[in-house]
Amino acid sequence: MSGDLNHVDEALLELIADVTGKPKGAFNIRKNSGCSGRESTENIVITSKEDKPGIDIRIAPGTKNETCYIPVIITESGLSETVYNDFYIGEDCDVKIVAGCGIHNCGCEESRHDGVHTLHLGKNARVCYSEKHYGEGDGNGKNVMNPKTVAYLDEGAFLQMDTIQIAGVDSTDRDTRIVCGKDAETVITERLLTHGEQYAGSDMEIVLDGDNARGRVISRSVAKGHSEQVFLPRVIGNDRCFGHVQCDSIIMDEAKIRSVPEIAANSTEAQLIHEAAIGKIAGDQLLKLQTLGLTQEEAEDCILKGFLA
């Protein structure tokens, strides 16, 4: 990596990508619209796009037990960017991809990152994709992140996608589109926390397009203060398949949550289920923890951490 990373950058990278020091494996670290470090491996090759901002990541067939890191950090107030990253994962791979964005905004202008990630999973490829979003700063500028993830799963492929919004993101519109082919499977876990005047929207569509395709969405969120959340998860079954959507939210203070799960069957062999629940923290849970010596605030924090874990 280059030497232009300071302690603020390093703290952000640890929060969003669990990286301390030089990452082990292939990596591309984007800082303030530039590259602060890049390294390919024998099996994972990262190159810059020539027509627009972003990178291409090509993972050779049969690659096992390797990790590719592509975190983004922004420390300039007023910076706004749209980045396009394309992944080409070969057949029979078993790899991890660690993405994520951290913004440290100490100015009065909005800092914004829009990331468009497109994944192509070859036959029988397995990918664990994780993405954390975090914002901070002592100025009045807003932190905005709008991630879009599109994935195409070939026969027998598997995608586990874990997305987490830690804190400090003033506005986010999340757009996720997954298409599963024959015997392919995806499991998406989404965890969001909003507070203050923050807004979070999540528009998700899982298309089960092949015979025996499977898809599961697990969404958990907590809304505090005057924040607002909107969830629009959809599972579409076009063949013999199984799909399940589960959305659970805790609402507090003056917050607002709207959850609209949808299932659509275009085949008599499609089995689709959806569930949604919004509620407050149970009083008996608070009471039990308070009898153990915790204050109400400590008890609430303990319950919320467990819910979002």
CSV table of C-alpha atoms in Angstrom, one decimal:
chain,number,residue,atom,x,y,z
A,1,MET,CA,0.0,0.0,0.0
A,2,SER,CA,1.0,3.6,-0.4
A,3,GLY,CA,2.1,5.6,2.5
A,4,ASP,CA,-0.7,8.2,2.4
A,5,LEU,CA,-2.9,6.5,4.8
A,6,ASN,CA,-3.2,8.2,8.2
A,7,HIS,CA,-4.7,7.1,11.5
A,8,VAL,CA,-8.2,8.2,10.5
A,9,ASP,CA,-8.0,6.1,7.3
A,10,GLU,CA,-6.6,3.1,9.2
A,11,ALA,CA,-9.4,3.4,11.8
A,12,LEU,CA,-12.1,3.5,9.0
A,13,LEU,CA,-10.5,0.5,7.3
A,14,GLU,CA,-10.6,-1.5,10.5
A,15,LEU,CA,-14.3,-0.7,11.0
A,16,ILE,CA,-15.6,-1.4,7.5
A,17,ALA,CA,-13.2,-4.2,6.4
A,18,ASP,CA,-11.6,-5.6,9.5
A,19,VAL,CA,-8.2,-4.6,8.0
A,20,THR,CA,-5.2,-3.7,10.1
A,21,GLY,CA,-2.0,-3.2,8.2
A,22,LYS,CA,-1.6,-4.7,4.7
A,23,PRO,CA,-4.5,-7.0,3.8
A,24,LYS,CA,-3.7,-10.6,3.2
A,25,GLY,CA,-4.7,-11.4,-0.4
A,26,ALA,CA,-5.8,-9.3,-3.3
A,27,PHE,CA,-6.9,-5.8,-2.5
A,28,ASN,CA,-7.8,-2.4,-3.9
A,29,ILE,CA,-8.1,0.5,-1.4
A,30,ARG,CA,-9.9,3.6,-2.8
A,31,LYS,CA,-9.4,6.9,-1.0
A,32,ASN,CA,-10.9,10.2,-2.0
A,33,SER,CA,-11.5,9.0,-5.6
A,34,GLY,CA,-7.9,7.7,-6.0
A,35,CYS,CA,-6.1,4.5,-5.4
A,36,SER,CA,-4.1,4.2,-2.1
A,37,GLY,CA,-3.0,0.6,-2.7
A,38,ARG,CA,-3.6,-2.3,-5.0
A,39,GLU,CA,-2.2,-5.8,-5.2
A,40,SER,CA,-3.3,-8.8,-7.3
A,41,THR,CA,-2.5,-12.5,-6.7
A,42,GLU,CA,-1.9,-15.3,-9.0
A,43,ASN,CA,-5.6,-16.2,-9.0
A,44,ILE,CA,-7.2,-12.8,-8.4
A,45,VAL,CA,-6.4,-10.0,-10.9
A,46,ILE,CA,-7.5,-6.4,-10.3
A,47,THR,CA,-7.4,-3.9,-13.2
A,48,SER,CA,-8.7,-0.3,-13.6
A,49,LYS,CA,-11.6,0.3,-16.0
A,50,GLU,CA,-10.7,2.4,-19.0
A,51,ASP,CA,-14.2,3.9,-19.7
A,52,LYS,CA,-15.4,4.9,-16.3
A,53,PRO,CA,-14.3,5.0,-12.6
A,54,GLY,CA,-13.9,1.6,-11.1
A,55,ILE,CA,-12.1,-1.8,-11.4
A,56,ASP,CA,-12.5,-5.2,-12.9
A,57,ILE,CA,-11.8,-8.2,-10.6
A,58,ARG,CA,-11.2,-11.6,-12.3
A,59,ILE,CA,-11.0,-14.7,-10.2
A,60,ALA,CA,-9.6,-17.8,-11.9
A,61,PRO,CA,-11.7,-21.0,-12.0
A,62,GLY,CA,-11.0,-23.3,-9.1
A,63,THR,CA,-9.7,-20.6,-6.7
A,64,LYS,CA,-10.2,-21.6,-3.1
A,65,ASN,CA,-9.8,-20.0,0.3
A,66,GLU,CA,-8.7,-16.5,-1.0
A,67,THR,CA,-10.0,-13.1,-0.1
A,68,CYS,CA,-10.4,-9.9,-2.2
A,69,TYR,CA,-10.6,-6.6,-0.3
A,70,ILE,CA,-12.1,-3.5,-2.1
A,71,PRO,CA,-12.9,-1.0,0.6
A,72,VAL,CA,-13.6,2.7,0.0
A,73,ILE,CA,-12.8,5.6,2.3
A,74,ILE,CA,-13.7,9.3,1.9
A,75,THR,CA,-12.2,12.0,4.2
A,76,GLU,CA,-12.9,15.1,2.0
A,77,SER,CA,-16.1,17.1,2.7
A,78,GLY,CA,-18.0,17.8,-0.5
A,79,LEU,CA,-16.6,14.8,-2.5
A,80,SER,CA,-19.2,13.0,-4.6
A,81,GLU,CA,-18.4,9.9,-6.7
A,82,THR,CA,-20.0,7.0,-8.6
A,83,VAL,CA,-17.8,3.9,-8.9
A,84,TYR,CA,-18.4,0.7,-11.0
A,85,ASN,CA,-16.8,-2.5,-9.9
A,86,ASP,CA,-17.3,-5.8,-11.9
A,87,PHE,CA,-16.5,-9.2,-10.6
A,88,TYR,CA,-16.0,-12.3,-12.8
A,89,ILE,CA,-15.8,-15.4,-10.6
A,90,GLY,CA,-14.8,-18.5,-12.4
A,91,GLU,CA,-16.3,-22.0,-12.0
A,92,ASP,CA,-15.7,-24.0,-8.8
A,93,CYS,CA,-14.3,-21.1,-6.8
A,94,ASP,CA,-14.8,-20.6,-3.1
A,95,VAL,CA,-13.8,-17.1,-2.1
A,96,LYS,CA,-14.6,-14.1,0.1
A,97,ILE,CA,-15.1,-10.5,-1.1
A,98,VAL,CA,-14.9,-7.8,1.5
A,99,ALA,CA,-16.3,-4.4,0.4
A,100,GLY,CA,-17.6,-1.5,2.4
A,101,CYS,CA,-17.4,2.3,2.6
A,102,GLY,CA,-16.4,4.6,5.4
A,103,ILE,CA,-16.8,8.4,5.4
A,104,HIS,CA,-15.1,10.8,7.8
A,105,ASN,CA,-16.7,14.2,7.1
A,106,CYS,CA,-15.6,17.2,9.2
A,107,GLY,CA,-16.9,19.8,6.8
A,108,CYS,CA,-20.2,21.4,6.0
A,109,GLU,CA,-20.7,19.9,2.6
A,110,GLU,CA,-22.2,16.5,1.7
A,111,SER,CA,-19.9,13.6,1.0
A,112,ARG,CA,-21.3,10.9,-1.1
A,113,HIS,CA,-20.3,7.5,-2.5
A,114,ASP,CA,-22.5,5.6,-5.0
A,115,GLY,CA,-21.0,2.1,-5.6
A,116,VAL,CA,-22.3,-0.2,-8.3
A,117,HIS,CA,-21.1,-3.8,-7.9
A,118,THR,CA,-21.9,-6.4,-10.5
A,119,LEU,CA,-21.0,-10.1,-9.8
A,120,HIS,CA,-21.0,-12.9,-12.3
A,121,LEU,CA,-20.7,-16.3,-10.6
A,122,GLY,CA,-19.6,-19.2,-12.7
A,123,LYS,CA,-21.0,-22.8,-12.4
A,124,ASN,CA,-20.7,-24.1,-8.8
A,125,ALA,CA,-18.9,-21.0,-7.6
A,126,ARG,CA,-19.3,-20.1,-3.9
A,127,VAL,CA,-18.9,-16.5,-2.8
A,128,CYS,CA,-19.2,-14.9,0.7
A,129,TYR,CA,-19.7,-11.1,0.1
A,130,SER,CA,-19.7,-8.7,3.0
A,131,GLU,CA,-20.2,-5.0,3.0
A,132,LYS,CA,-20.2,-2.5,5.9
A,133,HIS,CA,-21.2,1.1,5.8
A,134,TYR,CA,-20.1,3.7,8.4
A,135,GLY,CA,-20.0,7.5,8.7
A,136,GLU,CA,-18.6,9.9,11.2
A,137,GLY,CA,-17.4,13.5,11.5
A,138,ASP,CA,-17.7,16.6,13.7
A,139,GLY,CA,-19.0,18.9,10.9
A,140,ASN,CA,-22.5,19.6,9.6
A,141,GLY,CA,-21.9,17.8,6.3
A,142,LYS,CA,-24.0,14.8,5.5
A,143,ASN,CA,-22.7,11.3,4.8
A,144,VAL,CA,-24.5,9.7,1.9
A,145,MET,CA,-24.0,6.1,0.6
A,146,ASN,CA,-26.1,4.5,-2.2
A,147,PRO,CA,-24.9,0.9,-2.9
A,148,LYS,CA,-26.2,-1.1,-5.8
A,149,THR,CA,-25.4,-4.8,-6.1
A,150,VAL,CA,-26.3,-6.9,-9.1
A,151,ALA,CA,-25.4,-10.7,-9.2
A,152,TYR,CA,-26.0,-13.4,-11.7
A,153,LEU,CA,-25.6,-16.9,-10.4
A,154,ASP,CA,-24.9,-19.7,-12.9
A,155,GLU,CA,-25.9,-23.3,-12.3
A,156,GLY,CA,-25.1,-24.6,-8.8
A,157,ALA,CA,-23.6,-21.2,-7.7
A,158,PHE,CA,-24.0,-19.9,-4.1
A,159,LEU,CA,-23.9,-16.3,-2.9
A,160,GLN,CA,-23.9,-15.3,0.7
A,161,MET,CA,-24.3,-11.6,1.0
A,162,ASP,CA,-24.0,-9.8,4.4
A,163,THR,CA,-24.7,-6.0,4.5
A,164,ILE,CA,-24.4,-3.9,7.6
A,165,GLN,CA,-25.0,-0.2,8.3
A,166,ILE,CA,-23.1,0.5,11.5
A,167,ALA,CA,-23.8,4.1,12.2
A,168,GLY,CA,-23.4,7.7,11.0
A,169,VAL,CA,-25.0,7.3,7.5
A,170,ASP,CA,-27.5,10.2,7.0
A,171,SER,CA,-29.1,8.9,3.9
A,172,THR,CA,-28.9,5.6,2.0
A,173,ASP,CA,-30.8,4.0,-0.9
A,174,ARG,CA,-29.8,0.4,-1.2
A,175,ASP,CA,-30.6,-1.4,-4.5
A,176,THR,CA,-30.0,-5.2,-4.7
A,177,ARG,CA,-30.8,-7.5,-7.7
A,178,ILE,CA,-30.0,-11.2,-7.7
A,179,VAL,CA,-30.8,-13.7,-10.5
A,180,CYS,CA,-30.4,-17.4,-9.6
A,181,GLY,CA,-30.1,-20.1,-12.3
A,182,LYS,CA,-30.6,-23.8,-12.0
A,183,ASP,CA,-29.7,-25.2,-8.6
A,184,ALA,CA,-28.3,-21.8,-7.5
A,185,GLU,CA,-28.8,-20.3,-4.1
A,186,THR,CA,-28.5,-16.9,-2.4
A,187,VAL,CA,-28.8,-16.0,1.2
A,188,ILE,CA,-28.9,-12.2,2.0
A,189,THR,CA,-28.6,-10.9,5.5
A,190,GLU,CA,-29.3,-7.1,5.9
A,191,ARG,CA,-28.8,-5.2,9.2
A,192,LEU,CA,-29.5,-1.5,9.5
A,193,LEU,CA,-29.4,1.0,12.3
A,194,THR,CA,-30.7,4.6,11.9
A,195,HIS,CA,-31.1,7.4,14.4
A,196,GLY,CA,-31.6,11.2,14.5
A,197,GLU,CA,-33.1,12.4,11.1
A,198,GLN,CA,-31.5,9.6,9.1
A,199,TYR,CA,-33.2,7.8,6.2
A,200,ALA,CA,-32.6,4.3,4.9
A,201,GLY,CA,-34.3,2.7,1.9
A,202,SER,CA,-33.8,-0.9,0.7
A,203,ASP,CA,-35.2,-2.1,-2.6
A,204,MET,CA,-34.3,-5.7,-3.1
A,205,GLU,CA,-35.3,-8.2,-5.8
A,206,ILE,CA,-34.4,-11.9,-5.9
A,207,VAL,CA,-35.3,-13.7,-9.2
A,208,LEU,CA,-35.4,-17.5,-8.9
A,209,ASP,CA,-35.1,-18.2,-12.6
A,210,GLY,CA,-33.9,-21.8,-12.8
A,211,ASP,CA,-35.1,-25.2,-11.6
A,212,ASN,CA,-34.5,-25.8,-7.9
A,213,ALA,CA,-33.2,-22.2,-7.4
A,214,ARG,CA,-33.4,-21.0,-3.8
A,215,GLY,CA,-33.3,-17.6,-2.2
A,216,ARG,CA,-33.6,-16.3,1.4
A,217,VAL,CA,-33.7,-12.7,2.7
A,218,ILE,CA,-33.2,-11.9,6.4
A,219,SER,CA,-33.6,-8.3,7.2
A,220,ARG,CA,-33.2,-6.8,10.7
A,221,SER,CA,-33.3,-3.1,11.6
A,222,VAL,CA,-33.5,-0.7,14.4
A,223,ALA,CA,-34.9,2.9,14.0
A,224,LYS,CA,-34.4,5.5,16.6
A,225,GLY,CA,-35.0,9.2,17.0
A,226,HIS,CA,-36.9,10.7,14.0
A,227,SER,CA,-35.3,8.4,11.5
A,228,GLU,CA,-37.2,6.7,8.7
A,229,GLN,CA,-36.8,3.3,7.1
A,230,VAL,CA,-38.4,1.8,4.0
A,231,PHE,CA,-38.0,-1.9,3.0
A,232,LEU,CA,-39.2,-3.3,-0.3
A,233,PRO,CA,-37.9,-6.9,-0.6
A,234,ARG,CA,-39.3,-9.1,-3.5
A,235,VAL,CA,-38.8,-12.7,-4.4
A,236,ILE,CA,-40.0,-13.8,-7.9
A,237,GLY,CA,-40.3,-17.6,-8.6
A,238,ASN,CA,-40.2,-18.5,-12.3
A,239,ASP,CA,-39.6,-22.2,-12.0
A,240,ARG,CA,-39.6,-25.0,-9.3
A,241,CYS,CA,-38.0,-23.1,-6.5
A,242,PHE,CA,-38.1,-22.0,-2.8
A,243,GLY,CA,-38.0,-18.4,-1.5
A,244,HIS,CA,-38.3,-16.9,1.9
A,245,VAL,CA,-38.4,-13.3,3.0
A,246,GLN,CA,-38.2,-12.3,6.7
A,247,CYS,CA,-38.2,-8.7,7.9
A,248,ASP,CA,-38.0,-7.9,11.6
A,249,SER,CA,-37.7,-4.3,12.9
A,250,ILE,CA,-37.5,-2.6,16.3
A,251,ILE,CA,-39.0,0.9,16.3
A,252,MET,CA,-38.2,3.5,19.0
A,253,ASP,CA,-38.9,7.1,19.9
A,254,GLU,CA,-40.6,9.0,17.0
A,255,ALA,CA,-39.1,6.9,14.2
A,256,LYS,CA,-41.1,5.5,11.2
A,257,ILE,CA,-40.7,2.1,9.5
A,258,ARG,CA,-42.5,0.8,6.4
A,259,SER,CA,-42.0,-2.8,5.4
A,260,VAL,CA,-43.6,-4.2,2.2
A,261,PRO,CA,-42.4,-7.7,1.4
A,262,GLU,CA,-43.6,-9.2,-1.8
A,263,ILE,CA,-43.6,-12.6,-3.4
A,264,ALA,CA,-44.6,-13.4,-6.9
A,265,ALA,CA,-45.0,-16.9,-8.4
A,266,ASN,CA,-44.9,-17.5,-12.2
A,267,SER,CA,-44.9,-21.3,-11.8
A,268,THR,CA,-47.1,-23.7,-10.0
A,269,GLU,CA,-43.9,-25.3,-8.6
A,270,ALA,CA,-42.8,-22.1,-6.9
A,271,GLN,CA,-42.8,-22.2,-3.0
A,272,LEU,CA,-42.6,-18.7,-1.6
A,273,ILE,CA,-43.0,-17.3,1.9
A,274,HIS,CA,-42.8,-13.9,3.4
A,275,GLU,CA,-43.0,-12.5,7.0
A,276,ALA,CA,-42.7,-9.0,8.4
A,277,ALA,CA,-42.8,-7.7,12.0
A,278,ILE,CA,-42.4,-4.3,13.5
A,279,GLY,CA,-42.5,-3.7,17.2
A,280,LYS,CA,-40.9,-2.1,20.3
A,281,ILE,CA,-38.6,-3.6,22.8
A,282,ALA,CA,-40.5,-5.9,25.2
A,283,GLY,CA,-41.0,-4.5,28.6
A,284,ASP,CA,-40.2,-7.8,30.3
A,285,GLN,CA,-36.8,-8.0,28.5
A,286,LEU,CA,-35.9,-4.5,29.9
A,287,LEU,CA,-37.1,-5.4,33.4
A,288,LYS,CA,-35.1,-8.7,33.5
A,289,LEU,CA,-31.9,-6.9,32.5
A,290,GLN,CA,-32.5,-4.0,34.9
A,291,THR,CA,-32.9,-6.5,37.8
A,292,LEU,CA,-29.4,-7.7,36.9
A,293,GLY,CA,-28.1,-4.2,37.6
A,294,LEU,CA,-28.2,-2.6,34.2
A,295,THR,CA,-29.7,0.9,33.7
A,296,GLN,CA,-32.6,1.2,31.2
A,297,GLU,CA,-30.2,2.7,28.6
A,298,GLU,CA,-27.7,-0.1,29.1
A,299,ALA,CA,-30.5,-2.7,28.9
A,300,GLU,CA,-31.8,-1.2,25.7
A,301,ASP,CA,-28.3,-1.2,24.2
A,302,CYS,CA,-27.7,-4.8,25.2
A,303,ILE,CA,-31.0,-5.9,23.5
A,304,LEU,CA,-30.4,-3.9,20.3
A,305,LYS,CA,-26.9,-5.3,19.9
A,306,GLY,CA,-28.2,-8.8,20.3
A,307,PHE,CA,-31.0,-8.2,17.8
A,308,LEU,CA,-28.6,-6.9,15.2
A,309,ALA,CA,-25.8,-9.4,15.8
